[in-house]
Coordinates of C-alpha atoms in Angstrom, one line a residue:
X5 CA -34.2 -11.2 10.0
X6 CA -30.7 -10.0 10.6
X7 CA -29.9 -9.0 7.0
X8 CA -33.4 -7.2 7.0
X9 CA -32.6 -5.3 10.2
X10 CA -29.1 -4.3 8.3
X11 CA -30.9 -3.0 5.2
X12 CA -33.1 -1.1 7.2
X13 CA -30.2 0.2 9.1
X14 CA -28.2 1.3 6.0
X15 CA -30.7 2.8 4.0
X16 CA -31.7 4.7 7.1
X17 CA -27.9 6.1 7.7
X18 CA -28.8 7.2 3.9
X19 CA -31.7 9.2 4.5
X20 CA -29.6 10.7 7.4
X21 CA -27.0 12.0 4.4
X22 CA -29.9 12.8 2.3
X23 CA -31.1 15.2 5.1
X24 CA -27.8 16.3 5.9
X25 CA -27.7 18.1 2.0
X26 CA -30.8 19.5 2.0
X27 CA -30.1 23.1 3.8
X28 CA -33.7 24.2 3.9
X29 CA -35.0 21.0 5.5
X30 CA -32.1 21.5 8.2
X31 CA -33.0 25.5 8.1
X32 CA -36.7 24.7 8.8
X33 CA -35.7 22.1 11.6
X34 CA -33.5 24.5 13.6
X35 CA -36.0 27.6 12.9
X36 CA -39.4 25.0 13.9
X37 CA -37.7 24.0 17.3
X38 CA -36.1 27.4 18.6
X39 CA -37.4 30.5 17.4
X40 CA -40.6 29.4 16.5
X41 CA -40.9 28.2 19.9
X42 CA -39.8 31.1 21.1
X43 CA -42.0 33.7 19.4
X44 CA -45.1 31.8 20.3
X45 CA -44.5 31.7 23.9
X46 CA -43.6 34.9 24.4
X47 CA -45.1 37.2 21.8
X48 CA -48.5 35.2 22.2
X49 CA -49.9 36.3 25.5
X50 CA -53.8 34.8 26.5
X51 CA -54.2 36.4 29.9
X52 CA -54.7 40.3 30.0
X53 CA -51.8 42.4 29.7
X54 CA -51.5 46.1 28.9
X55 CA -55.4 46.1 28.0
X56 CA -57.0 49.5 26.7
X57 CA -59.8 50.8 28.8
X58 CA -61.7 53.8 28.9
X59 CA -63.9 55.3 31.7
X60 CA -67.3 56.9 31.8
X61 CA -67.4 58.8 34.9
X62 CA -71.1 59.9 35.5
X63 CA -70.8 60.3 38.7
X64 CA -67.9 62.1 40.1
X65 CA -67.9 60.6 43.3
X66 CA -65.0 59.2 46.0
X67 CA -66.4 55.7 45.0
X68 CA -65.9 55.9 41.4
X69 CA -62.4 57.7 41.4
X70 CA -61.2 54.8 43.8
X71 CA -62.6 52.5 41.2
X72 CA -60.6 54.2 38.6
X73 CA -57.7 54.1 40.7
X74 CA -57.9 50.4 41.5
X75 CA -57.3 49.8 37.3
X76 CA -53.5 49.2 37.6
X77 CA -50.6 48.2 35.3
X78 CA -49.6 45.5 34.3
X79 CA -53.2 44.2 33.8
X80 CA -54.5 47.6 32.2
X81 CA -53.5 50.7 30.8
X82 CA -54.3 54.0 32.3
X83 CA -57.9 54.7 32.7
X84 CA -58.4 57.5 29.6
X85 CA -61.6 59.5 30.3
X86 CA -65.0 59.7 28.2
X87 CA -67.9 61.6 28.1
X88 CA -71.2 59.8 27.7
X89 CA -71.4 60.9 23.6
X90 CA -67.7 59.7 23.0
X91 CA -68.8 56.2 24.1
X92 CA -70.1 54.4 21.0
X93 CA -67.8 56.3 19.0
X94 CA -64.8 54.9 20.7
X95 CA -66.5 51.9 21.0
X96 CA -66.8 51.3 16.9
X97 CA -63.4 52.5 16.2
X98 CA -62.0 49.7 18.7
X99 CA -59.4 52.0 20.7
X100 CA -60.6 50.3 24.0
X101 CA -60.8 46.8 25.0
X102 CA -63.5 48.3 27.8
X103 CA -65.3 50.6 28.3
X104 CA -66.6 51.3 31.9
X105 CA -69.9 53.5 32.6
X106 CA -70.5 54.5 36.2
X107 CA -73.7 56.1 35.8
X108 CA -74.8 59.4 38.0
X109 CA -75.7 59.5 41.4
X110 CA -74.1 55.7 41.7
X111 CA -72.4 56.3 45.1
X112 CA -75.4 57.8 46.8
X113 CA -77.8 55.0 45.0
X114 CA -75.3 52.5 46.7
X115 CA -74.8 54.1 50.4
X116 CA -79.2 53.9 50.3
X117 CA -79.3 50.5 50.1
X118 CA -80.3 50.3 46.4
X119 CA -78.8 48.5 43.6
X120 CA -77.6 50.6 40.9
X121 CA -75.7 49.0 37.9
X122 CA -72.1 49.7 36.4
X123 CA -72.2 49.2 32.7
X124 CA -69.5 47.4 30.8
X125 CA -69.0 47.7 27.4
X126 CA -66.5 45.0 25.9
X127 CA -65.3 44.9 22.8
X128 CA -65.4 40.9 22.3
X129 CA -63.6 40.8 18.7
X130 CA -60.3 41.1 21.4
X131 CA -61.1 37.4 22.1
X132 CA -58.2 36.6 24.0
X133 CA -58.5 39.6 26.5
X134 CA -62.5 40.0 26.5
X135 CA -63.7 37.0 28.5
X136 CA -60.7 36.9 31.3
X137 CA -60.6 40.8 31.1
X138 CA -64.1 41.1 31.8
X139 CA -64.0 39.1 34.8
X140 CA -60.9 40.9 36.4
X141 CA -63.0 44.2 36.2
X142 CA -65.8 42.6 38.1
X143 CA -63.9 41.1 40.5
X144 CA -61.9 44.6 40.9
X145 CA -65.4 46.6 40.8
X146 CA -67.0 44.1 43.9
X147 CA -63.6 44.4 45.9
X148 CA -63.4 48.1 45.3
X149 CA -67.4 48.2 46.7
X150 CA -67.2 46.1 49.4
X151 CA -64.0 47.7 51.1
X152 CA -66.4 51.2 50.5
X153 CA -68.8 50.2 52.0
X154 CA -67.3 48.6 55.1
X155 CA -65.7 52.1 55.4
X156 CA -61.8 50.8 55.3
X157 CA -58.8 49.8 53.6
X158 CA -57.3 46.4 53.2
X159 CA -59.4 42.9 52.3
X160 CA -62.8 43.0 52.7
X161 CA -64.1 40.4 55.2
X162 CA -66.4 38.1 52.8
X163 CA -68.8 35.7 54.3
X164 CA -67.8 32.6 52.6
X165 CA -63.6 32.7 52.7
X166 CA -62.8 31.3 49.1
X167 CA -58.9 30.1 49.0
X168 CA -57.3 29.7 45.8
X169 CA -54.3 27.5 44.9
X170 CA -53.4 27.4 41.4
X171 CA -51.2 24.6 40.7
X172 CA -49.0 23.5 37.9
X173 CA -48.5 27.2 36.9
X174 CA -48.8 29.4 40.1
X175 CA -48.5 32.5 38.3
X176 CA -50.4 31.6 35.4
X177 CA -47.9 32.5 32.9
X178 CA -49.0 31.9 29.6
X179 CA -45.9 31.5 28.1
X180 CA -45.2 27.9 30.5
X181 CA -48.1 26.7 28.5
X182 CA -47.6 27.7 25.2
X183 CA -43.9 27.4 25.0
X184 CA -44.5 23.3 25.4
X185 CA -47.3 23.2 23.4
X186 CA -45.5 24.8 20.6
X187 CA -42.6 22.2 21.2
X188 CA -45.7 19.2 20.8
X189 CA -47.6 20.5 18.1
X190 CA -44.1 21.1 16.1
X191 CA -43.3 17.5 16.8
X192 CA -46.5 16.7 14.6
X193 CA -45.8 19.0 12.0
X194 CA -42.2 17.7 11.2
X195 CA -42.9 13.9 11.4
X196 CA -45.2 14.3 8.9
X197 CA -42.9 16.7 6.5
X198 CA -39.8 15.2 6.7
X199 CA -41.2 11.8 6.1
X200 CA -43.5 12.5 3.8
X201 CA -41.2 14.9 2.0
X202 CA -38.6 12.4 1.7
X203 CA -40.8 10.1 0.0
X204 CA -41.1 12.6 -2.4
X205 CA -38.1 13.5 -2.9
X206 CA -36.8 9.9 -3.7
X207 CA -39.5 10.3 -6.8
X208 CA -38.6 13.7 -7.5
X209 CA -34.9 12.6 -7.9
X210 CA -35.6 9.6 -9.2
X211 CA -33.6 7.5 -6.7
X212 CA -36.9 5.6 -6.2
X213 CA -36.2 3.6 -8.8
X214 CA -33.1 2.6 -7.6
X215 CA -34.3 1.3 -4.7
X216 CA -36.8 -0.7 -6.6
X217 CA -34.1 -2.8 -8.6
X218 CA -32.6 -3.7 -5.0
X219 CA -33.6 -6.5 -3.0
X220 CA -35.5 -4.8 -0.7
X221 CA -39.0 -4.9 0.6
X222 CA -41.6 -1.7 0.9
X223 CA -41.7 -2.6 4.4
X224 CA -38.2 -1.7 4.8
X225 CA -38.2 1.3 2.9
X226 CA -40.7 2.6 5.0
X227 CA -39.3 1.5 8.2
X228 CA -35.8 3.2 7.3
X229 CA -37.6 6.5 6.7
X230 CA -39.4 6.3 9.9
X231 CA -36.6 5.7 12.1
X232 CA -34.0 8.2 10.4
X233 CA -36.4 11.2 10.6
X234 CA -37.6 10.5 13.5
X235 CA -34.8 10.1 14.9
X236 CA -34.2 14.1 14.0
X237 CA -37.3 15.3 15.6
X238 CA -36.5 13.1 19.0
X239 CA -33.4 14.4 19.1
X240 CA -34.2 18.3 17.8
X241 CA -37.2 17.9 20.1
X242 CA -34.7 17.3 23.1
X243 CA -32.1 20.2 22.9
X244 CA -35.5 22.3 22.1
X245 CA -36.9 21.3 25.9
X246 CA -33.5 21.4 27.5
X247 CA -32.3 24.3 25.6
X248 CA -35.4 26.4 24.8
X249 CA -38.3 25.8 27.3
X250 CA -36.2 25.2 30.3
X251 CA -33.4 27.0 29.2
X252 CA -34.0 30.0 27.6
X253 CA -37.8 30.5 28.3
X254 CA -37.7 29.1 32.1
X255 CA -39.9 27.0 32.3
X256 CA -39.9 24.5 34.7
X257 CA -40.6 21.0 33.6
X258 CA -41.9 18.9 36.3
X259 CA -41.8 15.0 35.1
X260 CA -40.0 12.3 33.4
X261 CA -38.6 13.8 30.0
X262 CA -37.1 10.1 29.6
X263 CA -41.0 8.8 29.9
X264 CA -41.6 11.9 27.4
X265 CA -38.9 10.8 25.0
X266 CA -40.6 7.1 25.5
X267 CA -44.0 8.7 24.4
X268 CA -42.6 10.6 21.7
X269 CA -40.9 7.9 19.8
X270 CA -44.1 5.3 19.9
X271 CA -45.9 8.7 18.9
X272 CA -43.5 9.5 16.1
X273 CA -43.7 5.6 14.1
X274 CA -47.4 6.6 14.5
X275 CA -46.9 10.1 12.7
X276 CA -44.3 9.4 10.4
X277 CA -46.3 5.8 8.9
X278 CA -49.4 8.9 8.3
X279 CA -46.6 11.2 6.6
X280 CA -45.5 8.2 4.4
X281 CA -49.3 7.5 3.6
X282 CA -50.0 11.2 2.4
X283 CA -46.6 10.9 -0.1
X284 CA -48.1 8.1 -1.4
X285 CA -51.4 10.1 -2.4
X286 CA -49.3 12.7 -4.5
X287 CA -46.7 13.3 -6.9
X288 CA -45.3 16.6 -5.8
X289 CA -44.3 18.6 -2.6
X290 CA -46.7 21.4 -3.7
X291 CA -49.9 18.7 -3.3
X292 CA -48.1 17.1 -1.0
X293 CA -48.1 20.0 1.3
X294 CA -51.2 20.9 0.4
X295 CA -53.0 18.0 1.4
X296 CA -50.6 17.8 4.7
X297 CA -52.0 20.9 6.1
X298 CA -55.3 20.8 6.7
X299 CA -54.5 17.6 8.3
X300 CA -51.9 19.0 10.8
X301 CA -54.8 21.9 11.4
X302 CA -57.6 18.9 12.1
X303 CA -55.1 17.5 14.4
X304 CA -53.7 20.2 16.2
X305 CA -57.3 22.1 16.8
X306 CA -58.6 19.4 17.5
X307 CA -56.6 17.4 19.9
X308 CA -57.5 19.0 23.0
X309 CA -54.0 21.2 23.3
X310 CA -55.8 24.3 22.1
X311 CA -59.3 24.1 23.5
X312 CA -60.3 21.7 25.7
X313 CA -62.4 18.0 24.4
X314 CA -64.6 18.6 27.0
X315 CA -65.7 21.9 25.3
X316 CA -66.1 20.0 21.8
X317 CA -68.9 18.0 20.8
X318 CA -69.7 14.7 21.9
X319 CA -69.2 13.2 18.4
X320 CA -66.4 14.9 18.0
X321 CA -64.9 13.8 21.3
X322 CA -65.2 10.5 20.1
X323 CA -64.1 10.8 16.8
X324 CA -60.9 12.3 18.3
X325 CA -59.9 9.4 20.1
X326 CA -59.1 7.9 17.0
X327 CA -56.7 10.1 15.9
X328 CA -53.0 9.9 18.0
X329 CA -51.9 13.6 18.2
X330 CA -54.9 13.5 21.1
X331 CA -53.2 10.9 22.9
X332 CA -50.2 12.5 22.3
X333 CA -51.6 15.9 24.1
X334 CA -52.7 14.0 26.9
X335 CA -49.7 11.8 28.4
X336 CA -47.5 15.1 27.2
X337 CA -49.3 17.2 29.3
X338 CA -49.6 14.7 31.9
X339 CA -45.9 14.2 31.9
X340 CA -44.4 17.6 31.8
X341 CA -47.0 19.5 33.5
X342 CA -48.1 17.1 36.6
X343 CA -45.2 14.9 36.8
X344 CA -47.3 11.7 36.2
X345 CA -45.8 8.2 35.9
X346 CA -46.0 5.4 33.6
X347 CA -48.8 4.0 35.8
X348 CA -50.9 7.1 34.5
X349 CA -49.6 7.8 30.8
X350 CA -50.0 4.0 30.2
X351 CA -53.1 3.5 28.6
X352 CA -52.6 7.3 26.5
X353 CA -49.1 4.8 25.3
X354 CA -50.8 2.2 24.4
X355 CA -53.6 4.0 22.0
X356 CA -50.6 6.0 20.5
X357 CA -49.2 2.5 19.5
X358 CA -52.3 1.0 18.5
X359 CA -52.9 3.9 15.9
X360 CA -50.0 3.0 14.7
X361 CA -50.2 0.0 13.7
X362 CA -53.0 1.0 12.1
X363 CA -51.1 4.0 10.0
X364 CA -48.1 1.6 9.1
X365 CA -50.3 -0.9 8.0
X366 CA -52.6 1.4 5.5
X367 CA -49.1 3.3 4.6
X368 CA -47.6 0.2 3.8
X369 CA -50.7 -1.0 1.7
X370 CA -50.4 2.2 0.0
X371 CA -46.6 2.0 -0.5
X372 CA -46.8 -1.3 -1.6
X373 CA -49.2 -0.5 -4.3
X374 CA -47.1 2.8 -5.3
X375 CA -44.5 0.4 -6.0
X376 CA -46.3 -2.0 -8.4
X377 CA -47.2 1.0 -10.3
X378 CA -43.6 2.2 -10.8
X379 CA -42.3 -1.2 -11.6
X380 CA -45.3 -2.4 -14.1

């Protein structure tokens, strides 16, 4: 046991070199946890900022110029006026994100007790500003109305009194959620390349084959990979939260990143054994990153960081609980968003470690075949 835990422990300190002299593998681990990070959090925004919007003004009225007026910045840009022919045009050509049409005689319609109808026109290939955009205009529209129609200034008095309190994110910054969601979903895409690619590079450089001739066993081979590289990433992953999200970006992190570092490192022997597996299926880095992407797609989409499981279908729901980068998602959110404990993340811990057992074992069986193939 001892001399197995020292070869383990060597040829790890040599993958660690190997690393070390590979400049674009260190390039793409400094880029992947700080700018990358970075530019996603900041540069891509989901709630509605600086959105074009055009108004149709039909009517002319007090009502519908203090509607116009109530369409303010940051949320939109100035109000730029159309005539009722210009509308489809403007529409097609996609200058405005919405397009409001107050038709004529709307205030008067109103003030008699009938119901006339604002039309708005959304252009819903903007996806990310269309849906929450939409409903900011309607709630603006109904405030705008009601405090008309009460004759006054200031909140309108509704009949139900419907509090709010936003927690986690209070000002519902999108870059709080992105900026650690870039930082988890990176985590996934650099266990599996620098494991798998250092498989490949041992074949590549035929080294492999001197590790063959040693008396070593696949298991640890594999288990010196796993702990070398992911080593990297925990520690990469680290400075990145310290020195990134909380540093540069400002984002507050609210739990245990010890119980996050915990997480990460059963997730990453999970990760890494699945990096090891895909080497094992090709003979180049250009299949080999072929075939890893559409995995790391499948498992990012689909782990409930991006969209919610709950919005997914049932099947898929289920299927997903097999794969670990949902697990993952789920304590990691837990942890750094709502400060939960062990005594919640436990069970998300435990599936992360049973998937990996899993992964190691078919990686190994792989690996282990791999090898007979080389030495026969």
């Amino acid at each position: 046991m001892r001399k197995s835990l020292a070869n383990i422990y060597r040829l790890g300190i040599k993958e660690l070199l190997s690393l070390r002299s590979d400049r674009v593998m260190l390039l793409l681990i400094v880029y992947v946890f700080s700018f990358a990070i970075y530019a996603v959090a900041t540069g891509a925004s989901t709630e509605v900022a600086n959105a074009a919007v055009a108004l149709v003004d039909e009517d002319r009225s007090p009502l519908s110029r203090r509607i116009q007026d109530a369409l303010l910045q940051p949320y939109f840009q100035p109000p730029v006026r159309l005539t009722v022919a210009e509308l489809d045009a403007a529409m097609d050509a996609g200058r405005y994100t919405f397009v409001m049409d107050i038709p004529p005689h709307f205030q008067a319609d109103m003030s008699a007790g009938r119901q006339p109808a604002i039309q708005l026109n959304v252009d819903a290939t903007a996806m990310s500003q269309a849906g929450t955009g939409a409903s900011y205009l309607q709630h603006i529209i109904a405030q705008e109305i009601l405090a008309f129609a009460q004759g006054r200034e200031g909140d309108p008095q509704w009949p139900v009194n419907l509090v709010i309190r936003t927690q986690f994110n209070p000002n519902l910054k999108s870059s709080w959620f992105l900026a650690v969601m870039q930082l988890i979903n990176n985590i996934t895409l650099l266990a599996i390349i620098l494991t798998g690619a250092a498989l490949i590079r041992e074949r590549e450089h035929g080294t492999i084959e001197h590790l063959l001739v040693m008396p070593l066993r696949p298991a640890e081979i594999m288990l010196a990979k796993i702990w070398a590289n992911g080593l990297v990433i925990v520690v990469a992953a680290v400075l990145s939260l310290y020195g990134v999200v909380q540093g540069w970006l400002g984002v507050p992190i609210a739990g245990s990143i010890p119980l996050f570092v915990a997480g990460t490192v059963i997730y990453l022997f999970s990760v890494t054994a699945l990096g090891i597996f895909l080497a094992t299926l090709t003979r180049s880095m250009p299949q080999f990153g072929l075939l890893a992407i559409p995995v790391f797609m499948v498992m990012n989409l689909l782990s409930g960081g991006t969209t919610p499981l709950d919005s997914m279908p049932e099947l898929l729901q289920a299927l997903m609980q097999l794969s670990p980068s949902t697990h993952f998602v789920s304590f990691a959110q837990a942890i750094l968003y709502r400060d939960a404990g062990f005594a919640v993340v436990w069970p998300s811990f435990a599936a992360v470690a049973a998937s990996g057992a899993v992964f190691f074992g078919v990686a190994l069986l792989r690996f282990r075949r791999m090898v007979t193939l080389m030495q026969s």
